[in-house]
Short mmCIF file of N, CA, C and O in Angstrom, two decimals:
data_model
loop_
_atom_site.label_atom_id
_atom_site.label_comp_id
_atom_site.label_asym_id
_atom_site.label_seq_id
_atom_site.Cartn_x
_atom_site.Cartn_y
_atom_site.Cartn_z
N MET A 1453 76.41 58.18 76.42
CA MET A 1453 76.41 59.59 76.13
C MET A 1453 75.91 60.11 75.07
O MET A 1453 75.14 61.09 75.01
N ALA A 1454 75.67 58.83 74.26
CA ALA A 1454 74.85 59.07 72.65
C ALA A 1454 73.60 59.43 72.87
O ALA A 1454 72.75 60.11 72.09
N TYR A 1455 72.83 59.24 73.90
CA TYR A 1455 71.43 59.33 74.62
C TYR A 1455 70.84 60.19 75.39
O TYR A 1455 69.80 60.02 75.91
N PHE A 1456 71.99 60.45 76.04
CA PHE A 1456 71.76 61.15 77.56
C PHE A 1456 70.76 62.12 77.49
O PHE A 1456 70.85 63.27 76.43
N VAL A 1457 69.76 62.38 78.16
CA VAL A 1457 68.83 63.53 78.09
C VAL A 1457 68.50 64.53 79.28
O VAL A 1457 67.33 64.64 79.49
N GLY A 1458 69.59 64.28 80.37
CA GLY A 1458 69.21 64.82 81.51
C GLY A 1458 68.83 64.36 82.64
O GLY A 1458 68.64 64.92 83.72
N MET A 1459 68.52 62.67 82.64
CA MET A 1459 68.17 61.85 83.35
C MET A 1459 69.57 60.85 83.94
O MET A 1459 70.29 60.58 83.19
N GLY A 1460 69.80 60.75 85.15
CA GLY A 1460 70.89 59.92 85.58
C GLY A 1460 70.48 59.39 87.45
O GLY A 1460 69.07 59.48 87.81
N TYR A 1461 71.34 58.85 87.58
CA TYR A 1461 71.60 58.39 88.75
C TYR A 1461 71.04 59.37 90.12
O TYR A 1461 70.62 58.86 91.03
N SER A 1462 71.57 60.66 89.58
CA SER A 1462 71.41 61.40 90.57
C SER A 1462 71.52 63.26 90.00
O SER A 1462 71.89 63.12 89.01
N ASP A 1463 70.96 64.35 90.55
CA ASP A 1463 71.03 65.49 90.06
C ASP A 1463 72.53 65.75 89.50
O ASP A 1463 72.63 66.20 88.69
N GLU A 1464 73.16 65.49 90.48
CA GLU A 1464 74.93 65.32 90.39
C GLU A 1464 75.48 65.25 89.06
O GLU A 1464 76.31 65.58 88.29
N PHE A 1465 75.27 63.83 89.44
CA PHE A 1465 75.47 62.99 88.01
C PHE A 1465 75.08 63.41 86.74
O PHE A 1465 75.80 63.65 85.91
N SER A 1466 73.41 63.90 86.74
CA SER A 1466 73.08 64.51 85.53
C SER A 1466 73.87 65.83 84.93
O SER A 1466 74.40 66.18 83.94
N ALA A 1467 74.31 66.54 86.09
CA ALA A 1467 74.76 68.13 85.78
C ALA A 1467 76.26 67.41 85.35
O ALA A 1467 76.74 68.37 84.44
N HIS A 1468 76.90 66.67 85.67
CA HIS A 1468 78.36 66.21 85.66
C HIS A 1468 78.11 65.92 83.91
O HIS A 1468 79.16 66.57 83.12
N MET A 1469 77.18 65.04 83.50
CA MET A 1469 77.44 64.46 82.12
C MET A 1469 76.93 65.44 81.22
O MET A 1469 77.38 65.93 80.25
N ALA A 1470 76.03 66.25 81.55
CA ALA A 1470 75.70 67.43 80.88
C ALA A 1470 77.02 68.43 80.48
O ALA A 1470 77.22 68.69 79.45
N ARG A 1471 77.90 68.77 81.76
CA ARG A 1471 79.12 69.49 81.46
C ARG A 1471 80.03 68.79 80.48
O ARG A 1471 81.07 69.40 79.66
N LEU A 1472 80.25 67.32 80.65
CA LEU A 1472 81.00 66.69 79.95
C LEU A 1472 80.79 66.56 78.27
O LEU A 1472 81.44 66.91 77.91
N LEU A 1473 79.50 66.73 78.00
CA LEU A 1473 78.89 66.65 76.78
C LEU A 1473 79.23 68.09 75.89
O LEU A 1473 79.46 68.45 75.19
N ALA A 1474 79.20 69.11 77.14
CA ALA A 1474 79.56 70.47 76.43
C ALA A 1474 80.77 70.72 76.39
O ALA A 1474 81.26 71.45 75.49
N GLU A 1475 81.68 70.23 77.22
CA GLU A 1475 83.07 70.65 77.22
C GLU A 1475 83.84 69.51 76.02
O GLU A 1475 84.81 70.10 75.69
N LEU A 1476 83.33 68.22 75.96
CA LEU A 1476 83.87 67.57 74.77
C LEU A 1476 83.76 68.24 73.58
O LEU A 1476 82.99 68.52 72.80
N THR A 1477 84.95 68.37 72.65
CA THR A 1477 84.83 68.74 71.16
C THR A 1477 85.51 67.66 70.64
O THR A 1477 85.78 66.94 70.88
N GLY A 1478 85.26 67.68 69.32
CA GLY A 1478 85.71 66.90 68.37
C GLY A 1478 87.17 66.51 68.48
O GLY A 1478 87.49 65.38 68.17
N ASP A 1479 87.66 67.26 68.85
CA ASP A 1479 89.34 67.13 68.84
C ASP A 1479 89.72 66.81 70.46
O ASP A 1479 90.77 66.35 70.31
N SER A 1480 88.72 66.86 71.36
CA SER A 1480 89.36 66.39 72.46
C SER A 1480 90.14 65.04 72.90
O SER A 1480 88.83 64.21 72.51
N PRO A 1481 91.04 65.08 73.19
CA PRO A 1481 91.40 63.61 73.74
C PRO A 1481 90.76 62.70 74.57
O PRO A 1481 90.80 63.22 75.76
N VAL A 1482 90.65 61.66 74.36
CA VAL A 1482 89.74 60.52 75.15
C VAL A 1482 90.38 59.29 75.23
O VAL A 1482 91.17 58.83 74.40
N ARG A 1483 90.78 58.79 76.38
CA ARG A 1483 91.26 57.45 76.98
C ARG A 1483 90.51 56.36 76.80
O ARG A 1483 89.56 56.50 77.91
N MET A 1484 90.56 55.64 76.21
CA MET A 1484 89.89 54.03 76.41
C MET A 1484 89.93 53.34 77.65
O MET A 1484 91.15 53.21 77.88
N THR A 1485 88.84 53.08 78.79
CA THR A 1485 89.47 52.71 79.77
C THR A 1485 87.90 51.69 79.77
O THR A 1485 87.22 51.40 79.02
N VAL A 1486 88.10 50.47 80.96
CA VAL A 1486 87.71 49.22 81.07
C VAL A 1486 87.44 49.70 82.51
O VAL A 1486 88.19 49.29 83.21
N GLY A 1487 85.91 50.17 82.96
CA GLY A 1487 85.79 50.74 84.39
C GLY A 1487 85.47 51.68 84.63
O GLY A 1487 85.14 52.83 83.60
N THR A 1488 85.72 52.11 85.90
CA THR A 1488 85.36 53.59 86.27
C THR A 1488 86.10 54.81 85.55
O THR A 1488 87.28 54.31 85.73
N ASP A 1489 85.64 55.89 84.94
CA ASP A 1489 86.38 56.58 84.38
C ASP A 1489 85.38 58.13 84.63
O ASP A 1489 85.28 58.13 85.68
N ALA A 1490 85.84 59.14 83.85
CA ALA A 1490 85.49 60.61 84.22
C ALA A 1490 84.36 60.18 84.04
O ALA A 1490 83.67 61.45 84.82
N VAL A 1491 83.40 59.81 83.34
CA VAL A 1491 81.84 59.63 83.37
C VAL A 1491 81.45 59.56 84.57
O VAL A 1491 80.43 60.04 85.26
N CYS A 1492 81.98 58.36 85.62
CA CYS A 1492 81.34 57.78 86.51
C CYS A 1492 81.49 58.86 88.07
O CYS A 1492 81.07 58.52 88.81
N GLY A 1493 82.47 59.83 87.47
CA GLY A 1493 82.40 60.52 89.00
C GLY A 1493 81.78 60.40 90.17
O GLY A 1493 81.93 60.08 91.02
N PRO A 1494 80.69 61.23 89.90
CA PRO A 1494 79.72 61.95 90.75
C PRO A 1494 78.52 60.60 90.83
O PRO A 1494 77.53 60.71 91.31
N CYS A 1495 78.80 59.42 90.15
CA CYS A 1495 77.69 58.24 90.48
C CYS A 1495 77.66 57.85 91.84
O CYS A 1495 78.70 57.43 92.16
N PRO A 1496 76.56 57.53 92.27
CA PRO A 1496 76.64 56.85 93.47
C PRO A 1496 76.73 55.54 93.52
O PRO A 1496 77.19 55.16 94.75
N ASN A 1497 77.07 55.05 92.60
CA ASN A 1497 77.76 53.63 92.66
C ASN A 1497 79.30 53.64 92.62
O ASN A 1497 79.90 52.75 92.42
N ASN A 1498 80.02 54.94 92.60
CA ASN A 1498 81.38 55.10 92.61
C ASN A 1498 81.69 55.37 93.91
O ASN A 1498 81.38 56.19 94.15
N THR A 1499 82.28 54.69 94.59
CA THR A 1499 82.94 55.28 96.00
C THR A 1499 84.52 54.98 95.83
O THR A 1499 84.99 54.15 95.93
N GLY A 1500 85.00 56.13 95.91
CA GLY A 1500 86.38 56.24 95.85
C GLY A 1500 87.14 56.00 94.43
O GLY A 1500 88.16 55.41 94.75
N GLY A 1501 86.34 56.03 93.27
CA GLY A 1501 87.05 55.58 92.57
C GLY A 1501 86.66 54.09 92.05
O GLY A 1501 87.04 53.39 91.15
N ILE A 1502 85.69 53.48 92.90
CA ILE A 1502 85.63 52.13 92.70
C ILE A 1502 84.08 52.05 92.83
O ILE A 1502 83.51 52.10 93.26
N CYS A 1503 83.69 51.36 91.25
CA CYS A 1503 82.42 50.78 91.18
C CYS A 1503 81.72 49.70 91.83
O CYS A 1503 82.61 48.55 92.06
N SER A 1504 80.40 49.98 92.43
CA SER A 1504 79.81 48.83 93.15
C SER A 1504 79.25 47.66 92.09
O SER A 1504 79.04 46.77 92.48
N LYS A 1505 79.36 47.98 90.64
CA LYS A 1505 79.35 47.08 89.99
C LYS A 1505 80.49 46.72 88.97
O LYS A 1505 79.94 46.90 87.58
N PRO A 1506 81.54 46.64 88.98
CA PRO A 1506 82.54 46.64 88.21
C PRO A 1506 82.24 45.63 87.13
O PRO A 1506 82.81 46.34 85.82
N GLU A 1507 82.12 44.50 87.22
CA GLU A 1507 81.71 43.72 85.94
C GLU A 1507 80.71 44.12 85.18
O GLU A 1507 80.92 43.91 83.78
N LEU A 1508 79.63 44.43 85.38
CA LEU A 1508 78.84 44.96 84.64
C LEU A 1508 79.24 46.19 83.82
O LEU A 1508 79.12 46.32 82.48
N VAL A 1509 79.61 47.22 84.51
CA VAL A 1509 80.24 48.31 83.79
C VAL A 1509 81.90 47.91 82.74
O VAL A 1509 81.64 48.12 81.45
N ALA A 1510 82.40 47.16 83.53
CA ALA A 1510 83.64 46.52 82.46
C ALA A 1510 82.97 45.94 81.08
O ALA A 1510 83.45 46.12 80.06
N GLY A 1511 81.87 44.97 81.55
CA GLY A 1511 81.28 44.36 80.30
C GLY A 1511 80.96 45.18 79.04
O GLY A 1511 80.92 45.33 77.74
N TYR A 1512 80.18 46.36 79.51
CA TYR A 1512 79.84 47.33 78.12
C TYR A 1512 81.16 47.98 78.02
O TYR A 1512 81.06 48.11 76.60
N ASP A 1513 82.32 48.55 78.58
CA ASP A 1513 83.15 49.19 78.06
C ASP A 1513 84.13 48.18 76.89
O ASP A 1513 84.24 48.44 75.65
N ARG A 1514 83.87 46.58 77.32
CA ARG A 1514 84.83 46.22 76.84
C ARG A 1514 83.89 45.58 75.54
O ARG A 1514 84.81 45.41 74.39
N ALA A 1515 82.66 45.57 75.24
CA ALA A 1515 82.00 45.25 74.23
C ALA A 1515 81.97 46.56 73.11
O ALA A 1515 82.17 46.37 72.09
N VAL A 1516 82.13 47.91 73.69
CA VAL A 1516 82.36 49.05 73.14
C VAL A 1516 83.40 49.08 72.03
O VAL A 1516 83.83 49.07 70.88
N LEU A 1517 84.62 48.60 73.21
CA LEU A 1517 86.23 48.35 72.52
C LEU A 1517 86.20 47.43 71.17
O LEU A 1517 86.99 47.73 70.51
N GLU A 1518 85.67 46.10 71.69
CA GLU A 1518 85.75 45.18 70.84
C GLU A 1518 84.91 45.37 69.55
O GLU A 1518 85.30 45.58 68.57
N ARG A 1519 83.81 46.13 69.41
CA ARG A 1519 83.30 46.42 68.16
C ARG A 1519 83.69 47.24 67.56
O ARG A 1519 83.44 47.62 66.29
N CYS A 1520 84.31 48.33 68.24
CA CYS A 1520 84.88 49.29 67.47
C CYS A 1520 86.30 49.23 67.05
O CYS A 1520 86.93 50.19 66.64
N GLY A 1521 86.96 48.00 67.61
CA GLY A 1521 88.22 48.01 66.90
C GLY A 1521 89.36 48.57 68.10
O GLY A 1521 90.14 49.09 67.57
N LEU A 1522 89.10 48.97 68.97
CA LEU A 1522 90.13 49.66 69.50
C LEU A 1522 90.55 48.85 71.02
O LEU A 1522 89.99 47.72 71.40
N ARG A 1523 91.45 49.47 71.80
CA ARG A 1523 91.95 48.86 72.81
C ARG A 1523 92.13 49.90 74.08
O ARG A 1523 92.11 50.84 74.31
N GLU A 1524 91.88 49.07 75.18
CA GLU A 1524 92.28 49.66 76.55
C GLU A 1524 93.67 50.68 76.45
O GLU A 1524 94.45 50.10 76.09
N GLY A 1525 93.37 51.90 76.89
CA GLY A 1525 94.52 52.66 76.93
C GLY A 1525 94.93 53.42 75.79
O GLY A 1525 95.55 54.42 75.59
N GLN A 1526 94.26 53.06 74.68
CA GLN A 1526 94.11 54.13 73.37
C GLN A 1526 93.89 55.27 73.70
O GLN A 1526 92.72 55.64 74.33
N VAL A 1527 94.47 56.17 73.01
CA VAL A 1527 93.99 57.75 73.06
C VAL A 1527 93.68 57.99 71.61
O VAL A 1527 94.15 57.79 70.82
N LEU A 1528 92.37 58.62 71.43
CA LEU A 1528 91.89 59.08 70.19
C LEU A 1528 91.05 60.52 70.35
O LEU A 1528 90.59 60.51 71.31
N PRO A 1529 90.81 61.27 69.39
CA PRO A 1529 90.12 62.12 69.26
C PRO A 1529 88.52 61.90 69.76
O PRO A 1529 88.29 60.78 69.11
N PHE A 1530 87.74 62.95 70.58
CA PHE A 1530 86.51 62.33 70.92
C PHE A 1530 85.41 62.33 69.57
O PHE A 1530 84.76 61.28 69.36
N GLY A 1531 85.79 63.23 68.61
CA GLY A 1531 84.89 62.76 67.45
C GLY A 1531 85.26 61.88 66.48
O GLY A 1531 84.05 61.26 66.18
N ALA A 1532 86.64 61.36 66.56
CA ALA A 1532 86.81 59.75 66.06
C ALA A 1532 86.23 58.74 66.86
O ALA A 1532 85.86 57.83 66.20
N PHE A 1533 86.34 58.89 68.26
CA PHE A 1533 85.69 58.07 68.86
C PHE A 1533 83.88 57.65 68.65
O PHE A 1533 83.14 56.69 68.68
N THR A 1534 83.27 58.84 68.69
CA THR A 1534 82.25 58.93 68.23
C THR A 1534 81.55 58.69 67.26
O THR A 1534 80.56 57.83 66.83
N ALA A 1535 82.46 58.61 66.18
CA ALA A 1535 82.19 58.47 64.80
C ALA A 1535 82.15 56.82 64.71
O ALA A 1535 81.19 56.40 63.97
N LEU A 1536 83.09 56.15 65.39
CA LEU A 1536 83.29 54.43 65.50
C LEU A 1536 82.15 54.25 65.80
O LEU A 1536 81.88 53.09 65.77
N VAL A 1537 81.66 54.82 67.30
CA VAL A 1537 80.64 54.37 68.03
C VAL A 1537 79.20 54.00 67.07
O VAL A 1537 78.67 53.30 67.04
N GLN A 1538 78.95 55.32 66.37
CA GLN A 1538 78.17 55.60 65.61
C GLN A 1538 78.32 54.52 64.24
O GLN A 1538 77.21 53.79 63.73
N GLU A 1539 79.26 54.26 63.66
CA GLU A 1539 79.64 53.70 62.66
C GLU A 1539 79.24 52.08 62.71
O GLU A 1539 78.66 51.36 61.93
N LYS A 1540 80.11 51.53 63.99
CA LYS A 1540 80.00 50.03 64.29
C LYS A 1540 78.87 49.31 65.26
O LYS A 1540 78.78 48.56 65.49
N ILE A 1541 78.30 50.70 66.18
CA ILE A 1541 77.57 49.82 67.05
C ILE A 1541 76.16 50.90 66.65
O ILE A 1541 75.18 49.94 66.56
N LEU A 1542 75.57 51.62 66.68
CA LEU A 1542 74.43 52.62 66.79
C LEU A 1542 73.97 52.40 65.33
O LEU A 1542 72.73 52.18 65.04
N ALA A 1543 74.19 52.50 64.28
CA ALA A 1543 74.11 52.60 62.93
C ALA A 1543 73.65 51.43 62.41
O ALA A 1543 72.33 51.35 61.76
N PRO A 1544 74.61 50.25 62.63
CA PRO A 1544 73.92 49.02 62.75
C PRO A 1544 73.08 48.21 63.30
O PRO A 1544 72.46 47.08 63.32
N GLY A 1545 72.32 49.10 64.61
CA GLY A 1545 71.63 48.67 65.40
C GLY A 1545 71.89 47.67 66.41
O GLY A 1545 71.25 47.01 67.14
N LEU A 1546 73.25 47.91 67.17
CA LEU A 1546 73.89 47.00 67.56
C LEU A 1546 73.86 47.28 69.55
O LEU A 1546 74.53 46.65 69.89
N ARG A 1547 73.39 48.66 69.59
CA ARG A 1547 73.32 49.07 70.86
C ARG A 1547 72.62 48.01 71.86
O ARG A 1547 73.34 47.78 72.77
N PRO A 1548 71.54 47.59 71.43
CA PRO A 1548 71.07 46.72 72.69
C PRO A 1548 71.99 45.40 72.80
O PRO A 1548 71.71 44.96 73.69
N ALA A 1549 72.58 44.79 71.97
CA ALA A 1549 73.63 44.00 72.10
C ALA A 1549 74.83 44.53 73.07
O ALA A 1549 75.12 43.65 73.82
N VAL A 1550 75.19 45.59 72.87
CA VAL A 1550 76.08 46.03 74.02
C VAL A 1550 75.80 46.26 75.25
O VAL A 1550 76.20 45.96 76.04
N CYS A 1551 74.73 47.21 75.30
CA CYS A 1551 74.08 47.68 76.59
C CYS A 1551 72.76 47.91 77.07
O CYS A 1551 72.16 48.40 77.76
N GLY A 1552 71.99 46.60 76.32
CA GLY A 1552 70.49 46.78 76.47
C GLY A 1552 69.95 46.13 78.13
O GLY A 1552 68.76 46.30 78.19
N GLY A 1553 70.78 45.88 78.52
CA GLY A 1553 70.53 45.21 79.86
C GLY A 1553 70.71 46.53 80.75
O GLY A 1553 70.23 46.17 82.10
N CYS A 1554 70.90 47.53 80.27
CA CYS A 1554 71.02 48.77 81.51
C CYS A 1554 69.58 49.11 81.66
O CYS A 1554 68.87 48.97 81.22
N GLN A 1555 69.80 49.70 83.06
CA GLN A 1555 68.52 50.28 83.75
C GLN A 1555 67.78 51.49 82.89
O GLN A 1555 66.91 51.98 83.01
N TRP A 1556 68.82 52.12 81.88
CA TRP A 1556 68.48 53.36 80.92
C TRP A 1556 67.98 52.77 79.76
O TRP A 1556 67.98 53.73 78.94
N ASN A 1557 68.00 51.63 79.51
CA ASN A 1557 67.64 51.18 77.97
C ASN A 1557 66.44 51.60 77.48
O ASN A 1557 66.56 52.33 76.08
N GLU A 1558 65.38 51.66 78.04
CA GLU A 1558 64.51 52.34 77.64
C GLU A 1558 64.50 53.90 77.17
O GLU A 1558 63.94 54.09 76.15
N ILE A 1559 64.84 54.49 77.85
CA ILE A 1559 65.41 56.22 77.44
C ILE A 1559 65.91 56.06 76.32
O ILE A 1559 65.61 56.68 75.10
N CYS A 1560 67.19 55.25 75.86
CA CYS A 1560 68.13 54.99 74.97
C CYS A 1560 67.36 54.82 73.55
O CYS A 1560 67.31 55.28 72.39
N ALA A 1561 66.73 53.74 73.81
CA ALA A 1561 65.71 52.93 72.73
C ALA A 1561 64.58 53.76 72.10
O ALA A 1561 64.13 53.66 71.04
N SER A 1562 64.29 55.16 72.94
CA SER A 1562 62.95 55.81 72.78
C SER A 1562 63.50 57.13 71.68
O SER A 1562 62.47 57.85 71.49
N GLN A 1563 64.82 57.12 71.48
CA GLN A 1563 65.11 58.50 70.66
C GLN A 1563 66.44 58.11 70.30
O GLN A 1563 67.10 57.27 70.11
N PRO A 1564 66.49 59.10 68.90
CA PRO A 1564 67.80 59.30 68.20
C PRO A 1564 68.90 59.52 69.04
O PRO A 1564 68.94 60.26 70.04
N GLY A 1565 70.05 58.74 68.67
CA GLY A 1565 71.46 59.48 69.18
C GLY A 1565 71.79 60.41 69.14
O GLY A 1565 71.19 60.88 67.82
N ARG A 1566 72.97 61.43 69.60
CA ARG A 1566 73.11 62.75 69.26
C ARG A 1566 74.22 62.58 68.03
O ARG A 1566 74.92 63.66 67.70
N TRP A 1567 74.91 61.15 67.71
CA TRP A 1567 75.81 61.57 66.72
C TRP A 1567 75.37 60.79 65.67
O TRP A 1567 76.49 59.96 65.19
N GLY A 1568 74.38 60.80 65.09
CA GLY A 1568 73.91 60.44 63.91
C GLY A 1568 74.58 61.27 62.65
O GLY A 1568 75.17 62.07 62.57
N GLN A 1569 73.86 60.65 61.91
CA GLN A 1569 74.18 61.24 60.54
C GLN A 1569 74.56 62.41 60.08
O GLN A 1569 75.08 63.42 59.56
N GLN A 1570 73.60 63.41 60.94
CA GLN A 1570 73.24 64.94 60.93
C GLN A 1570 74.44 65.55 62.11
O GLN A 1570 74.45 66.62 61.60
N HIS A 1571 75.21 64.70 62.70
CA HIS A 1571 75.86 65.44 63.78
C HIS A 1571 77.59 64.98 62.94
O HIS A 1571 78.09 64.51 62.72
N THR A 1572 78.21 66.35 63.09
CA THR A 1572 79.59 66.31 62.78
C THR A 1572 80.19 67.15 63.63
O THR A 1572 79.68 68.30 64.31
N PHE A 1573 81.36 67.03 64.10
CA PHE A 1573 82.04 67.89 64.53
C PHE A 1573 83.10 68.71 63.94
O PHE A 1573 83.51 68.00 62.51
N SER A 1574 83.69 69.77 64.22
CA SER A 1574 84.44 70.33 63.20
C SER A 1574 85.69 70.17 63.87
O SER A 1574 86.23 69.75 64.88
#
């Protein structure tokens, strides 16, 4: 989400991601999951809530949780989550270690993240 620019698996997926980013506020509660979640809804790899690449997605999710000191099922405000991701993963340059194998890696590597020092939630 930190590097989303309107490109995705499909037009439906991209529109869904843009809506999520517009709707989530700093206070929006988010539940930490490992596997298919609200972001995955219209992904073509998601069939009936089951991902065709479950271990790949779970690996990314587990890496984020571990590096941020979070646990599956934990609920926290979206702003707190993005602040942790920025502090523990993005700012120290660890994004490639977490998700560098993703097919969208070049897009993420080519631009600043949306939750950098200049971004704050009210």
